[in-house]
């Protein structure tokens, strides 16, 4: 097998490691590409190609994350990971576990960890690497990696319980949610939301977004019912999609361009959180990006016209 073939075989794993460490599709793809360049230029053949490539992409991701954290501290409004519509790494026996580890909630919890803790957690808890391999990847002793793993696991466990793995129940709940959303059914939305449900948007200061997080089933339901049904006036459509392993949707303008990605956190038979990513810098991998400001202005004009016609 050639180096190119070996790399392509492992590419899904490398991307999945990098994305979980970085929370960014574009940065993960860059790390994977740089890993290939280093492998292609290496004068020696590693004893384990998987170990070599995994260690390389991990080190690169740690370096990128360290610099990215400075930028994220100055980010305008809430920062959410770039939405991932499909995880290329597949393991049918661990599908639910892998989906949980890439959820928006899990990635936001990982933001609390140091870059080293995050990398160790991802390699150990998600991809089941042995501590000798992890130590080699992050440049620390096995004992130090075990301590990092314990600390990271404790932070993650304290942060939030696992999501339900019943996909059919979860998807049925999401379908009811989007039906109620289109109809502006406040009572229907309230019935699907947890009492302390929250909603927040990531526009990065580049799109109209919520000024702050909205909490409480009643507040969230009323805001959703006031905003989303009117989008039909300007031909905005919802495309239900799985996003980061959870139910979600991609919003398109009349030309099919991406305006926003919405993702739901479902737990205990209720929607716990609604997160909306509208920052155009985070949507290019989803498809051609539309002009949210133009749609926003058109929607305001359509609503004014509708009021005048009454």
Short mmCIF file of N, CA and C in Angstrom, two decimals, residues 111-204:
data_model
loop_
_atom_site.label_atom_id
_atom_site.label_comp_id
_atom_site.label_asym_id
_atom_site.label_seq_id
_atom_site.Cartn_x
_atom_site.Cartn_y
_atom_site.Cartn_z
N UNK A 111 -14.15 22.82 25.94
CA UNK A 111 -13.52 24.14 25.95
C UNK A 111 -13.00 24.51 27.34
N UNK A 112 -13.54 23.88 28.37
CA UNK A 112 -13.11 24.18 29.74
C UNK A 112 -11.74 23.55 30.06
N UNK A 113 -11.33 22.58 29.26
CA UNK A 113 -10.09 21.87 29.53
C UNK A 113 -8.91 22.60 28.93
N UNK A 114 -7.73 22.35 29.48
CA UNK A 114 -6.51 22.85 28.86
C UNK A 114 -6.30 22.10 27.55
N UNK A 115 -5.51 22.66 26.62
CA UNK A 115 -5.26 21.94 25.36
C UNK A 115 -4.73 20.52 25.58
N UNK A 116 -3.83 20.33 26.52
CA UNK A 116 -3.30 18.99 26.78
C UNK A 116 -4.37 18.07 27.34
N UNK A 117 -5.15 18.55 28.30
CA UNK A 117 -6.23 17.73 28.86
C UNK A 117 -7.22 17.34 27.77
N UNK A 118 -7.52 18.29 26.91
CA UNK A 118 -8.49 18.02 25.84
C UNK A 118 -7.98 16.95 24.89
N UNK A 119 -6.72 17.06 24.50
CA UNK A 119 -6.15 16.08 23.58
C UNK A 119 -6.10 14.70 24.22
N UNK A 120 -5.67 14.63 25.47
CA UNK A 120 -5.60 13.33 26.16
C UNK A 120 -6.99 12.73 26.30
N UNK A 121 -7.97 13.54 26.66
CA UNK A 121 -9.34 13.05 26.80
C UNK A 121 -9.86 12.49 25.48
N UNK A 122 -9.66 13.23 24.41
CA UNK A 122 -10.15 12.79 23.10
C UNK A 122 -9.49 11.47 22.69
N UNK A 123 -8.18 11.38 22.82
CA UNK A 123 -7.48 10.17 22.40
C UNK A 123 -7.87 8.97 23.26
N UNK A 124 -8.00 9.19 24.57
CA UNK A 124 -8.27 8.09 25.48
C UNK A 124 -9.75 7.72 25.54
N UNK A 125 -10.59 8.69 25.83
CA UNK A 125 -12.00 8.40 26.09
C UNK A 125 -12.83 8.21 24.82
N UNK A 126 -12.45 8.89 23.76
CA UNK A 126 -13.25 8.79 22.53
C UNK A 126 -12.69 7.71 21.61
N UNK A 127 -11.37 7.70 21.42
CA UNK A 127 -10.78 6.79 20.43
C UNK A 127 -10.00 5.63 21.05
N UNK A 128 -10.00 5.55 22.37
CA UNK A 128 -9.47 4.38 23.08
C UNK A 128 -8.00 4.11 22.78
N UNK A 129 -7.19 5.16 22.64
CA UNK A 129 -5.75 4.98 22.48
C UNK A 129 -5.14 4.56 23.81
N UNK A 130 -4.08 3.78 23.74
CA UNK A 130 -3.35 3.39 24.94
C UNK A 130 -2.49 4.53 25.44
N UNK A 131 -2.16 4.50 26.73
CA UNK A 131 -1.37 5.60 27.28
C UNK A 131 0.04 5.71 26.69
N UNK A 132 0.68 4.60 26.28
CA UNK A 132 1.98 4.78 25.61
C UNK A 132 1.85 5.61 24.33
N UNK A 133 0.78 5.35 23.54
CA UNK A 133 0.56 6.12 22.31
C UNK A 133 0.24 7.57 22.63
N UNK A 134 -0.58 7.79 23.67
CA UNK A 134 -0.97 9.15 24.04
C UNK A 134 0.25 9.93 24.51
N UNK A 135 1.09 9.29 25.33
CA UNK A 135 2.29 9.95 25.85
C UNK A 135 3.20 10.40 24.71
N UNK A 136 3.34 9.53 23.70
CA UNK A 136 4.15 9.87 22.55
C UNK A 136 3.54 11.03 21.76
N UNK A 137 2.22 11.04 21.67
CA UNK A 137 1.53 12.07 20.88
C UNK A 137 1.64 13.45 21.51
N UNK A 138 1.50 13.53 22.84
CA UNK A 138 1.46 14.84 23.49
C UNK A 138 2.78 15.23 24.13
N UNK A 139 3.76 14.34 24.09
CA UNK A 139 5.08 14.67 24.62
C UNK A 139 5.14 14.74 26.13
N UNK A 140 4.38 13.89 26.81
CA UNK A 140 4.39 13.82 28.26
C UNK A 140 4.58 12.36 28.68
N UNK A 141 4.93 12.13 29.93
CA UNK A 141 5.10 10.77 30.43
C UNK A 141 3.74 10.09 30.52
N UNK A 142 3.75 8.75 30.59
CA UNK A 142 2.49 8.03 30.74
C UNK A 142 1.80 8.40 32.04
N UNK A 143 2.59 8.56 33.11
CA UNK A 143 2.01 8.93 34.41
C UNK A 143 1.33 10.29 34.33
N UNK A 144 1.97 11.23 33.66
CA UNK A 144 1.38 12.56 33.51
C UNK A 144 0.10 12.51 32.68
N UNK A 145 0.11 11.67 31.64
CA UNK A 145 -1.08 11.53 30.79
C UNK A 145 -2.24 10.91 31.57
N UNK A 146 -1.93 9.96 32.45
CA UNK A 146 -2.99 9.37 33.28
C UNK A 146 -3.61 10.43 34.20
N UNK A 147 -2.78 11.30 34.74
CA UNK A 147 -3.30 12.37 35.60
C UNK A 147 -4.15 13.35 34.78
N UNK A 148 -3.66 13.68 33.59
CA UNK A 148 -4.43 14.58 32.72
C UNK A 148 -5.78 13.95 32.37
N UNK A 149 -5.79 12.65 32.12
CA UNK A 149 -7.03 11.96 31.78
C UNK A 149 -8.02 11.98 32.94
N UNK A 150 -7.51 11.76 34.15
CA UNK A 150 -8.38 11.76 35.33
C UNK A 150 -9.01 13.14 35.52
N UNK A 151 -8.19 14.19 35.42
CA UNK A 151 -8.72 15.56 35.59
C UNK A 151 -9.75 15.89 34.52
N UNK A 152 -9.42 15.54 33.27
CA UNK A 152 -10.34 15.84 32.17
C UNK A 152 -11.66 15.09 32.33
N UNK A 153 -11.58 13.82 32.70
CA UNK A 153 -12.79 13.01 32.88
C UNK A 153 -13.66 13.59 33.99
N UNK A 154 -13.02 14.06 35.07
CA UNK A 154 -13.79 14.62 36.17
C UNK A 154 -14.53 15.89 35.73
N UNK A 155 -13.83 16.76 34.99
CA UNK A 155 -14.48 17.98 34.50
C UNK A 155 -15.66 17.66 33.58
N UNK A 156 -15.46 16.69 32.70
CA UNK A 156 -16.51 16.34 31.76
C UNK A 156 -17.70 15.70 32.46
N UNK A 157 -17.43 14.85 33.43
CA UNK A 157 -18.51 14.18 34.16
C UNK A 157 -19.32 15.18 34.98
N UNK A 158 -18.63 16.13 35.59
CA UNK A 158 -19.31 17.14 36.41
C UNK A 158 -20.15 18.08 35.56
N UNK A 159 -19.75 18.26 34.31
CA UNK A 159 -20.39 19.26 33.46
C UNK A 159 -21.79 18.91 33.02
N UNK A 160 -21.98 17.68 32.58
CA UNK A 160 -23.29 17.35 32.05
C UNK A 160 -23.43 15.84 31.87
N UNK A 161 -24.64 15.30 32.13
CA UNK A 161 -24.86 13.87 31.87
C UNK A 161 -24.88 13.58 30.38
N UNK A 162 -24.79 12.31 30.05
CA UNK A 162 -24.78 11.90 28.65
C UNK A 162 -26.15 12.10 28.02
N UNK A 163 -26.15 12.25 26.70
CA UNK A 163 -27.40 12.34 25.98
C UNK A 163 -28.05 10.97 25.84
N UNK A 164 -29.36 10.98 25.68
CA UNK A 164 -30.06 9.73 25.44
C UNK A 164 -29.59 9.14 24.11
N UNK A 165 -29.54 7.82 24.07
CA UNK A 165 -29.08 7.15 22.85
C UNK A 165 -30.24 6.67 22.00
N UNK A 166 -31.50 6.87 22.45
CA UNK A 166 -32.67 6.41 21.70
C UNK A 166 -32.90 7.35 20.52
N UNK A 167 -32.35 6.97 19.39
CA UNK A 167 -32.39 7.85 18.22
C UNK A 167 -33.82 8.07 17.71
N UNK A 168 -34.65 7.03 17.73
CA UNK A 168 -36.00 7.16 17.18
C UNK A 168 -36.83 8.13 18.01
N UNK A 169 -36.72 8.05 19.35
CA UNK A 169 -37.46 8.97 20.22
C UNK A 169 -36.97 10.40 20.03
N UNK A 170 -35.66 10.54 19.94
CA UNK A 170 -35.06 11.85 19.76
C UNK A 170 -35.49 12.48 18.44
N UNK A 171 -35.47 11.69 17.36
CA UNK A 171 -35.83 12.23 16.05
C UNK A 171 -37.32 12.56 15.97
N UNK A 172 -38.16 11.76 16.65
CA UNK A 172 -39.59 12.05 16.67
C UNK A 172 -39.87 13.35 17.40
N UNK A 173 -39.15 13.58 18.49
CA UNK A 173 -39.27 14.83 19.24
C UNK A 173 -38.86 16.02 18.36
N UNK A 174 -37.75 15.86 17.62
CA UNK A 174 -37.27 16.93 16.75
C UNK A 174 -38.28 17.24 15.65
N UNK A 175 -38.90 16.21 15.08
CA UNK A 175 -39.89 16.43 14.02
C UNK A 175 -41.08 17.22 14.56
N UNK A 176 -41.53 16.89 15.76
CA UNK A 176 -42.63 17.63 16.38
C UNK A 176 -42.21 19.08 16.64
N UNK A 177 -40.96 19.27 17.03
CA UNK A 177 -40.46 20.62 17.29
C UNK A 177 -40.49 21.47 16.03
N UNK A 178 -40.00 20.93 14.93
CA UNK A 178 -39.95 21.73 13.70
C UNK A 178 -41.34 21.98 13.13
N UNK A 179 -42.27 21.05 13.32
CA UNK A 179 -43.66 21.29 12.92
C UNK A 179 -44.25 22.46 13.72
N UNK A 180 -44.04 22.42 15.04
CA UNK A 180 -44.55 23.50 15.90
C UNK A 180 -43.87 24.82 15.58
N UNK A 181 -42.59 24.77 15.22
CA UNK A 181 -41.85 25.97 14.90
C UNK A 181 -42.41 26.64 13.65
N UNK A 182 -42.68 25.85 12.62
CA UNK A 182 -43.21 26.40 11.37
C UNK A 182 -44.59 27.02 11.59
N UNK A 183 -45.36 26.42 12.48
CA UNK A 183 -46.74 26.89 12.72
C UNK A 183 -46.81 28.00 13.75
N UNK A 184 -45.70 28.26 14.44
CA UNK A 184 -45.73 29.26 15.50
C UNK A 184 -46.58 28.83 16.67
N UNK A 185 -46.61 27.54 16.94
CA UNK A 185 -47.43 26.95 18.00
C UNK A 185 -46.72 27.08 19.34
N UNK A 186 -47.05 28.13 20.10
CA UNK A 186 -46.37 28.39 21.37
C UNK A 186 -46.58 27.24 22.35
N UNK A 187 -47.82 26.79 22.50
CA UNK A 187 -48.10 25.72 23.46
C UNK A 187 -47.41 24.42 23.05
N UNK A 188 -47.40 24.16 21.74
CA UNK A 188 -46.72 22.96 21.25
C UNK A 188 -45.24 23.00 21.52
N UNK A 189 -44.63 24.17 21.35
CA UNK A 189 -43.20 24.34 21.63
C UNK A 189 -42.92 24.20 23.12
N UNK A 190 -43.75 24.82 23.94
CA UNK A 190 -43.56 24.74 25.39
C UNK A 190 -43.58 23.29 25.86
N UNK A 191 -44.44 22.49 25.26
CA UNK A 191 -44.58 21.10 25.67
C UNK A 191 -43.34 20.27 25.35
N UNK A 192 -42.53 20.73 24.39
CA UNK A 192 -41.35 19.98 23.97
C UNK A 192 -40.08 20.45 24.66
N UNK A 193 -40.14 21.63 25.29
CA UNK A 193 -38.96 22.22 25.90
C UNK A 193 -38.86 21.87 27.38
N UNK A 194 -37.63 21.67 27.85
CA UNK A 194 -37.40 21.51 29.29
C UNK A 194 -37.72 22.83 29.98
N UNK A 195 -38.08 22.76 31.25
CA UNK A 195 -38.47 23.97 31.99
C UNK A 195 -37.37 25.02 31.96
N UNK A 196 -36.10 24.57 32.02
CA UNK A 196 -34.97 25.51 32.02
C UNK A 196 -34.27 25.55 30.67
N UNK A 197 -35.01 25.28 29.61
CA UNK A 197 -34.42 25.29 28.26
C UNK A 197 -33.78 26.64 27.97
N UNK A 198 -32.75 26.61 27.13
CA UNK A 198 -32.06 27.85 26.75
C UNK A 198 -31.91 27.92 25.23
N UNK A 199 -31.76 29.14 24.75
CA UNK A 199 -31.53 29.36 23.32
C UNK A 199 -30.49 30.47 23.17
N UNK A 200 -29.50 30.23 22.32
CA UNK A 200 -28.46 31.23 22.10
C UNK A 200 -27.98 31.14 20.66
N UNK A 201 -27.42 32.24 20.17
CA UNK A 201 -26.95 32.28 18.79
C UNK A 201 -25.52 32.75 18.70
N UNK A 202 -24.80 32.21 17.73
CA UNK A 202 -23.42 32.58 17.45
C UNK A 202 -23.38 33.27 16.09
N UNK A 203 -23.29 34.60 16.13
CA UNK A 203 -23.17 35.36 14.89
C UNK A 203 -21.81 36.00 14.74
N UNK A 204 -21.01 35.94 15.81
CA UNK A 204 -19.67 36.52 15.75
C UNK A 204 -19.64 38.01 15.46
#
